[in-house]
Structure formats: C-alpha cells, structure tokens
Short mmCIF file of C-alpha atoms and ligand atoms in Angstrom, two decimals:
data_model
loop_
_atom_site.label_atom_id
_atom_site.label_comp_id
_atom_site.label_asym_id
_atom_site.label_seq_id
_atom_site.Cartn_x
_atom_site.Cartn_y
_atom_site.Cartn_z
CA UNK A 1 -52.30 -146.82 -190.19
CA UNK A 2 -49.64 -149.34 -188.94
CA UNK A 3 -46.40 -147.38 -189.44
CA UNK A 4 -45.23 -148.00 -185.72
CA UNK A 5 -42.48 -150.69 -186.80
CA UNK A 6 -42.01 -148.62 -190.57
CA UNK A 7 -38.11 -148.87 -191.82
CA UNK A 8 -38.96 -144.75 -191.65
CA UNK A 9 -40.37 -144.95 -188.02
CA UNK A 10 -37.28 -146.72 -186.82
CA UNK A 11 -35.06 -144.42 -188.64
CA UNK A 12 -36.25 -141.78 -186.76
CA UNK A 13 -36.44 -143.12 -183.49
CA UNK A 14 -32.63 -144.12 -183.44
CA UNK A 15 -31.78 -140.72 -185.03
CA UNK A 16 -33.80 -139.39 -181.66
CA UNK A 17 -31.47 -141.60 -179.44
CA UNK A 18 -28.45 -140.56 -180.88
CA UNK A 19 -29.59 -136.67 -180.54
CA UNK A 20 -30.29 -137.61 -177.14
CA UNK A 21 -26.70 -139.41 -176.64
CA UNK A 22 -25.26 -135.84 -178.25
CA UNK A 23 -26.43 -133.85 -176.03
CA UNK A 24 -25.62 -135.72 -173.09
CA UNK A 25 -22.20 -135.58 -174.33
CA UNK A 26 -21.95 -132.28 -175.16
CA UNK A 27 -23.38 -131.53 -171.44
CA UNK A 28 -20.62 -133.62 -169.86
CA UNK A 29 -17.88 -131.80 -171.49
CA UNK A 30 -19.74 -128.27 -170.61
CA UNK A 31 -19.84 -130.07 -167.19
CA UNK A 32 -16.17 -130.80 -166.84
CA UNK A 33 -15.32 -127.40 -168.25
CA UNK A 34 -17.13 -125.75 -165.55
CA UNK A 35 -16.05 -127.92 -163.20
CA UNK A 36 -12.39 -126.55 -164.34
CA UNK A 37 -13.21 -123.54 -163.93
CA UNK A 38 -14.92 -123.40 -160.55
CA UNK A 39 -11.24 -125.07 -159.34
CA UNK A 40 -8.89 -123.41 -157.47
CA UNK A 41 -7.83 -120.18 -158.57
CA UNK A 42 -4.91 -119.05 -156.31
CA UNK A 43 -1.80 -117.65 -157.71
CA UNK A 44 -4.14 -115.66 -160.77
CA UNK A 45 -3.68 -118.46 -162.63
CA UNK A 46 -4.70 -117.85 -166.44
CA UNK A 47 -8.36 -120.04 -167.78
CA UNK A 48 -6.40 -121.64 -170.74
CA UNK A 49 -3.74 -123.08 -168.20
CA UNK A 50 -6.38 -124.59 -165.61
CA UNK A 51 -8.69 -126.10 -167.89
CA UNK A 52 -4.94 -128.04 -169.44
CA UNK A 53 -4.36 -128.89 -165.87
CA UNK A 54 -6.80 -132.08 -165.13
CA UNK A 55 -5.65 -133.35 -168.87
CA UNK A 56 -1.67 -132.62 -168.31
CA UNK A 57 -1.69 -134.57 -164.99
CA UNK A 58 -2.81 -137.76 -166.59
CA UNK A 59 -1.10 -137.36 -169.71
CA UNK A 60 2.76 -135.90 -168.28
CA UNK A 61 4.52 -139.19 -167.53
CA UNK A 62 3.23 -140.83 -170.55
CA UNK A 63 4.68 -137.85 -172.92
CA UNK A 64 7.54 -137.13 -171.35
CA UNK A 65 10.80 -138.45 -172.45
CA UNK A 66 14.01 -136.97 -170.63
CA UNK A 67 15.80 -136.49 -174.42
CA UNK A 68 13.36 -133.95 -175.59
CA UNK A 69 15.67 -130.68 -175.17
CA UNK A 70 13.82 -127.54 -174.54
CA UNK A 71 14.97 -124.64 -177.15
CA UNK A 72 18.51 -123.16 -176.07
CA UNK A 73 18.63 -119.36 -177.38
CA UNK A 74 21.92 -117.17 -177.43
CA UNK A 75 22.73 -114.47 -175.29
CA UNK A 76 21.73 -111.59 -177.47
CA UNK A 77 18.07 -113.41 -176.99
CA UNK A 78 18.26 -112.80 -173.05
CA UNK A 79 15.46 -110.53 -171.90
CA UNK A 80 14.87 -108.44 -168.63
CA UNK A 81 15.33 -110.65 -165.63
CA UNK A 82 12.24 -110.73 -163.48
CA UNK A 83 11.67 -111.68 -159.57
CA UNK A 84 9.05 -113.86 -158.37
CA UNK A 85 7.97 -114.74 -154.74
CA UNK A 86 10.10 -115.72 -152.32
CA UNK A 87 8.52 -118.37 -149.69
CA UNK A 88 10.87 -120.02 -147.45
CA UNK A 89 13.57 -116.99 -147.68
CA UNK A 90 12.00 -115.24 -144.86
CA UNK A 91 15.50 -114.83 -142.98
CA UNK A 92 18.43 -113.14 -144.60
CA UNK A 93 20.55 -115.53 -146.25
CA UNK A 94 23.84 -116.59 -144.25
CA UNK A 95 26.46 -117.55 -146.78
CA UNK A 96 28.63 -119.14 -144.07
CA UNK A 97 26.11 -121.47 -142.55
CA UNK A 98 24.62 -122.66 -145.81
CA UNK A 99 24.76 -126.27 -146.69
CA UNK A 100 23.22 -128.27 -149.06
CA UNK A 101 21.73 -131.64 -147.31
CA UNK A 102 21.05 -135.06 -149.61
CA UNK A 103 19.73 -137.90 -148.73
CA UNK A 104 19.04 -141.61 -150.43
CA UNK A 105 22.06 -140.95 -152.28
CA UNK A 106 23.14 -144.62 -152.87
CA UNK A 107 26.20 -146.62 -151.22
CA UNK A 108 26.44 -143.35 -148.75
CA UNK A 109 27.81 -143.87 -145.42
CA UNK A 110 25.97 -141.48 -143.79
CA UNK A 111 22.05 -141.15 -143.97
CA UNK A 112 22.64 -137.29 -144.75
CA UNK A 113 25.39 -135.78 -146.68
CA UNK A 114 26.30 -132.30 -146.24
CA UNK A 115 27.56 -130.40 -148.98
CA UNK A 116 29.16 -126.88 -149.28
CA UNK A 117 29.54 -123.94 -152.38
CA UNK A 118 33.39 -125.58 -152.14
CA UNK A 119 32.00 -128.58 -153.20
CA UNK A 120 29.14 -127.52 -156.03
CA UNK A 121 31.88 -125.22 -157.19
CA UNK A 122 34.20 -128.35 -157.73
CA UNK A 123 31.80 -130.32 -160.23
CA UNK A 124 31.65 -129.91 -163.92
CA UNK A 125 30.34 -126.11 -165.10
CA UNK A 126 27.51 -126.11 -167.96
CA UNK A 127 26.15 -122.93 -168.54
CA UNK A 128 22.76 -122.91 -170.57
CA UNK A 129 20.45 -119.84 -172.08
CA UNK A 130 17.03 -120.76 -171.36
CA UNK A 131 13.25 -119.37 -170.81
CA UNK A 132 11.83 -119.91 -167.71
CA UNK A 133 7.83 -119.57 -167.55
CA UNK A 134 5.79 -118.84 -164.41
CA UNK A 135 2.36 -120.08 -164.24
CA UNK A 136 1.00 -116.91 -164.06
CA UNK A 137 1.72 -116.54 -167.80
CA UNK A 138 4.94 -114.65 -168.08
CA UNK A 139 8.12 -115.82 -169.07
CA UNK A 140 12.00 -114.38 -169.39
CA UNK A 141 14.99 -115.84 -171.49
CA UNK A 142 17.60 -116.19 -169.46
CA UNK A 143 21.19 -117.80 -169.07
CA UNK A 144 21.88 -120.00 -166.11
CA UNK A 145 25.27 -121.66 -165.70
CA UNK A 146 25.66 -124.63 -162.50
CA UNK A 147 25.75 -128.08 -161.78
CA UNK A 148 23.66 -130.27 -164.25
CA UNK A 149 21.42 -132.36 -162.08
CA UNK A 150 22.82 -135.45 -164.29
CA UNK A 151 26.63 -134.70 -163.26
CA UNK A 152 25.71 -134.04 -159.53
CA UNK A 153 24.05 -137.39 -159.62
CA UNK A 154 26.81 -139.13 -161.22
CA UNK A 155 28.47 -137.86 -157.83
CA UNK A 156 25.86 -138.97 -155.45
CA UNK A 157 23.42 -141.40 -156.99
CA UNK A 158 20.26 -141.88 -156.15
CA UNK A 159 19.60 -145.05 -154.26
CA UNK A 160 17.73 -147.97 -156.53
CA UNK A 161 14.50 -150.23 -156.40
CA UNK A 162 16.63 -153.59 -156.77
CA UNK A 163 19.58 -151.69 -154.80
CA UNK A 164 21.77 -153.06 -157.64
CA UNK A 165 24.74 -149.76 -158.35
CA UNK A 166 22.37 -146.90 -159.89
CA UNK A 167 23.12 -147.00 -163.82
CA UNK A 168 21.64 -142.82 -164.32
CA UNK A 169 22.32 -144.19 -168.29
CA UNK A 170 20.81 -147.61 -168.89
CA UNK A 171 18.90 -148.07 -165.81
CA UNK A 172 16.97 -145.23 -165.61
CA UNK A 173 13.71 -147.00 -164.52
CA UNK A 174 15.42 -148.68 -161.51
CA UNK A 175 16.45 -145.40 -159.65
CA UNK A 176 13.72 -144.49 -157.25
CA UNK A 177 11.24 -142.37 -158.67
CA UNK A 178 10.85 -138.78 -156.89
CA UNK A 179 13.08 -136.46 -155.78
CA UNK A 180 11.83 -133.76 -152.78
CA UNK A 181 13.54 -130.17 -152.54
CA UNK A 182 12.80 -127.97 -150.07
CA UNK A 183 14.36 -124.68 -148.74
CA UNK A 184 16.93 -125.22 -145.25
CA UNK A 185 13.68 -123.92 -143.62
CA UNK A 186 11.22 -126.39 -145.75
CA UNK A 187 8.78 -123.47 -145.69
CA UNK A 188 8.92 -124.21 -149.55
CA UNK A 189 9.10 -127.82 -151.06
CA UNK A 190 8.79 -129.37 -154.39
CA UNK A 191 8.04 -132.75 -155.24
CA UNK A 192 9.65 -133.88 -158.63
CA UNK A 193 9.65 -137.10 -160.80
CA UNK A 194 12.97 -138.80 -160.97
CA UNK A 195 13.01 -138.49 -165.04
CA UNK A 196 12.49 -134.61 -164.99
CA UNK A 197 15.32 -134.46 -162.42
CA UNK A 198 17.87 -136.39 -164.80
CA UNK A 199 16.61 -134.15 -167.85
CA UNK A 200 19.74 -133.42 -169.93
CA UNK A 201 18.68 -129.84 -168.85
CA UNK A 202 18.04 -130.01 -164.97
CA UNK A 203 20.78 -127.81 -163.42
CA UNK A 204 21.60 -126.68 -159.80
CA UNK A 205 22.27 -123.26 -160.48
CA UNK A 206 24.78 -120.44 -158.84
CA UNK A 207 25.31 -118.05 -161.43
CA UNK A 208 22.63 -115.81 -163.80
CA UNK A 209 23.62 -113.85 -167.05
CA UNK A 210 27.17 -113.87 -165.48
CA UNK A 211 26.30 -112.72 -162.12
CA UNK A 212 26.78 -114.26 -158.93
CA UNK A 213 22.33 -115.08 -158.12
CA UNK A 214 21.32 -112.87 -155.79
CA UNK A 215 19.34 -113.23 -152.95
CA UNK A 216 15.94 -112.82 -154.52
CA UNK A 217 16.90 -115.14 -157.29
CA UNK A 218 17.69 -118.09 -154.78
CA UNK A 219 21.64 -117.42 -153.49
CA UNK A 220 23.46 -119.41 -153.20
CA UNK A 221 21.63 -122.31 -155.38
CA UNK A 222 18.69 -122.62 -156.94
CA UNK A 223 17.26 -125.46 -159.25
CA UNK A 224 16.57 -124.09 -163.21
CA UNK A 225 14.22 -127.03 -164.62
CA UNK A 226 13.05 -125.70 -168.11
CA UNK A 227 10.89 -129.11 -168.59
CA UNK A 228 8.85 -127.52 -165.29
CA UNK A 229 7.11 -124.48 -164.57
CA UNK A 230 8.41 -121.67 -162.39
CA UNK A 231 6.68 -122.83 -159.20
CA UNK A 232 9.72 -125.86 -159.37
CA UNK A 233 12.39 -124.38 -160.07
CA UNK A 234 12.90 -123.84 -156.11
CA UNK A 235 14.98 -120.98 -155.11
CA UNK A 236 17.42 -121.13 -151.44
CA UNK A 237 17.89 -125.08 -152.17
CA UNK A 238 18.79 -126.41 -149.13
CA UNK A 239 17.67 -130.11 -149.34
CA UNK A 240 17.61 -133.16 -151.78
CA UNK A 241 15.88 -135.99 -151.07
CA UNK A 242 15.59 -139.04 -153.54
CA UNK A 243 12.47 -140.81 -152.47
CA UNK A 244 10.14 -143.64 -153.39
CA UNK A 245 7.12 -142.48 -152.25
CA UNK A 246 5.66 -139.33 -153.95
CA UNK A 247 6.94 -135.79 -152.11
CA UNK A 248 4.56 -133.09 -150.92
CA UNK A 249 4.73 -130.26 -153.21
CA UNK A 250 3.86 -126.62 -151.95
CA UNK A 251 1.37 -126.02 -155.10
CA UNK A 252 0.07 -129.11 -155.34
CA UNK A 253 -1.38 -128.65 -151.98
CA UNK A 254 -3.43 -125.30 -153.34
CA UNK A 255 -4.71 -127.79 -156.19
CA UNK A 256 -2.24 -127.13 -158.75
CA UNK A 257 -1.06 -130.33 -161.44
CA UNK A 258 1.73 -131.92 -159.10
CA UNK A 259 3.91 -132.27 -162.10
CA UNK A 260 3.83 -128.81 -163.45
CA UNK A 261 5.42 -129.76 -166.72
CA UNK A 262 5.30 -127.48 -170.16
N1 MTE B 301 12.01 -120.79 -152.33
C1 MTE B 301 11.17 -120.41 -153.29
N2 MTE B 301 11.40 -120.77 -154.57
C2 MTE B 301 10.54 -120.39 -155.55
C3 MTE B 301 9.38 -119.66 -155.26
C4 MTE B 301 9.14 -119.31 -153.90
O1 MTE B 301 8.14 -118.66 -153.54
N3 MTE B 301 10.07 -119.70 -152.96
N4 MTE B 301 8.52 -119.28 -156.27
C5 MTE B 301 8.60 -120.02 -157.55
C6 MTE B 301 7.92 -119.33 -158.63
S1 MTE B 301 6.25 -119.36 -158.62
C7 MTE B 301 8.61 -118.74 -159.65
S2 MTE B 301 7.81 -118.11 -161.02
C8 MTE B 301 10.07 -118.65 -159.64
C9 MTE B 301 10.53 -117.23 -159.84
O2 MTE B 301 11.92 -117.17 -159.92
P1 MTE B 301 12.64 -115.78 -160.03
O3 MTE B 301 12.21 -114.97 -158.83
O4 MTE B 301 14.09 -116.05 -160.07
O5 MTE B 301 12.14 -115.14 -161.30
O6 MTE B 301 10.63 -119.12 -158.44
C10 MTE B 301 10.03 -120.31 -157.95
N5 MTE B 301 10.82 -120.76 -156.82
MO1 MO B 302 5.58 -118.74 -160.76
#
C-alpha cells in the first residue's frame, strides 16, 4: 500500500507537528511561570503580584500616561492608618537640623539647594484623600495634604536634555528622565521615572488626616505617589535628585520591578 504521500497521511503528520509545537508552548509558559515563582521572595510578597512583575516592567512606561488620576475618595472613606517599615530612620528625627537637599534643579546657582519646612510650608497647599497599597497586599485610604510634586517643580525645575528653560507642561519629554530620593542618611533610596514624579497626583507630604506626620509616618516630609506602590512613597525625604541616568532603588536591588507602578 502506497499511502506514505496520501492527502490523509499528510494531514496527520502536520496535525502531529502542530501538537508537538503546542506543547512546546504550553511548556515554555509553565517554564516562565516557574521561573516566576522560584524569584525572589523577600518582603512576603503575594504569587499573583510576582508572576505580574516580569510583564509590568516591560509594559509600565508604555501604559502610563501622567493624566490618568487615581480614584480620590472623601473623608468619611478614610480607614485605619497603618505603619510600615522604617529603613533609613534609624536615628531620632531632629526637626531643627532637617533640610531638604535638590539637585539638577535647572538655572540653579548652586549645585545643591537646601531647603527648609519654612520653605515647603510657603508653596501652594493641595490636600488629597487617597489609598496607598503596600506590596505586601494591604492597603489604607487615607488623606494626605503637601506640596504637589508639579508645583514644587514649577519652583525648582528639573534641568533638561537640550538645556533649553524646562517647559513641566509642553515639554515634558525634554526634562531629564529620573528622579532619585533618598533619606538624609541614604540608608533608603528610590529611583523614580520623571513622568510618575510630575503625576497630577505626586505630592511631598507634611500633614495626614489633619495631623502633623509623625515620626513613623516619615516627619517631617514624606513623598505620597498613588501611581506607585508603598515601597516609593519614601518616608524622612531628605534628598531630590533629578538625574539622567537611571537611580538605584532599595527594592529593585532585592529583585523587585524598578518601577513599582499599580
Ligand atoms: N524611609 C523609608 N520609607 C519607606 C519605607 C522604609 O522602610 N523606609 N518603607 C516603604 C513601604 S514598603 C511602605 S508600605 C510605606 C509604608 O508607609 P507607612 O508606614 O506610612 O504606612 O513606606 C515606604 N517608605
Ligand atoms: Mo510596602
């Protein structure tokens, strides 16, 4: 019997290949998920959240856009405030000797400026009722009232690629791309992208549900970045670098996504 070349023959051999094809494919994506899940597990972080990690990394700064507003609730929506960590606040906090340090801002005299409370108290108020998720898979509503990010910049720009005058509006794209924060001891440092930093919704914050922050929430400023996760929104700011190289970020060097956004 010659039914080696048979229409029927050939139908089943390609059928064979492409069962062969599936399963390789299926394999690779079992391979990749256990690949996910043999990564780095510090911090207790939750399996849904790692295996979005290797995906979110590559996919952040095409998604984001700094006009997509994270919900705003009202105060009656404000749950129990929570604590978290507290790297780089290993001393007690000296009101008196804190300054805030930022550098790269543009058409600066100096090469570091040094700001006081005096000064972040003198800049435009926003107050904002947000929730604020850890990592770790909690999260707390909250209101936060500070210095928008966008207004502080408006003060001391960012320096830009071309080094034409920084337009934070039209020009978004020519500012230099990261922004560092770190605590005054740098024991804890974030690394941020310039377009989460100018989020409508980026605020330097002093004051939470009404209260003066305390100590363990970050006195006397703190950064609240709903686009982010927790791990960003750095408590005891004491630095601000805009950069054009890509910061170190404390997380990011235990293997966590570098941009950390939701
Ligand atoms: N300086 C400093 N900031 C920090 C951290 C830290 O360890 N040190 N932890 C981060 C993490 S993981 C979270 S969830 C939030 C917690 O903020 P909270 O203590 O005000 O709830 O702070 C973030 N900012
Ligand atoms: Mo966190």
């Amino acid at each position: 019997m010659k039914s080696e070349n048979s229409p029927k023959r050939e139908m089943t051999k390609l059928t064979r290949r492409g069962l062969i094809w599936g399963l390789a494919y299926i394999s690779g994506i079992f391979g990749i998920f256990r690949f996910l899940d043999k990564s780095p597990n510090a911090k207790g972080i939750t399996q849904p959240f790692r295996k979005a990690q290797g995906l979110n990394e590559k996919l952040w700064e095409k998604l984001f856009s700094p006009s997509r507003r994270v919900p705003e609730y009202s105060k009656d929506r404000v749950t129990p405030e929570r604590f978290n960590e507290t790297i780089g606040m290993e001393e007690d906090l000296d009101p008196d000797s804190w300054k805030l340090l930022v550098e790269g801002v543009h058409g600066a005299s100096k090469p570091v400026i040094e700001l006081t409370m005096k000064d972040i108290l003198a800049m435009p108020v926003t107050e904002m009722t947000t929730e604020f998720f850890c990592i770790e898979g909690w999260s707390v509503i909250q209101t936060w009232k500070g210095v928008l990010m966008r207004d502080f910049m408006n003060r001391y720009p960012p320096d830009t690629l071309s080094g034409k005058k920084p337009d934070l509006v039209n020009a978004a794209q020519d500012l230099v791309p990261y922004v560092a924060m770190t605590t005054p001891n740098e024991n804890y440092f974030v690394g941020l992208d310039m377009g989460s930093v100018i989020h409508a919704q980026t605020m330097l914050c002093y004051e939470m549900n009404g209260q003066p922050l305390t100590e363990e929430h970050g006195a006397p400023l703190r950064l609240v970045i709903p686009v982010k996760y927790g791990v960003k929104n750095i408590k005891r700011l004491g630095k601000i670098q805009y950069r054009k190289d890509r910061p170190a970020d404390y997380w990011a060097q235990q293997g966590y996504d570098w941009y950390a956004g939701l």
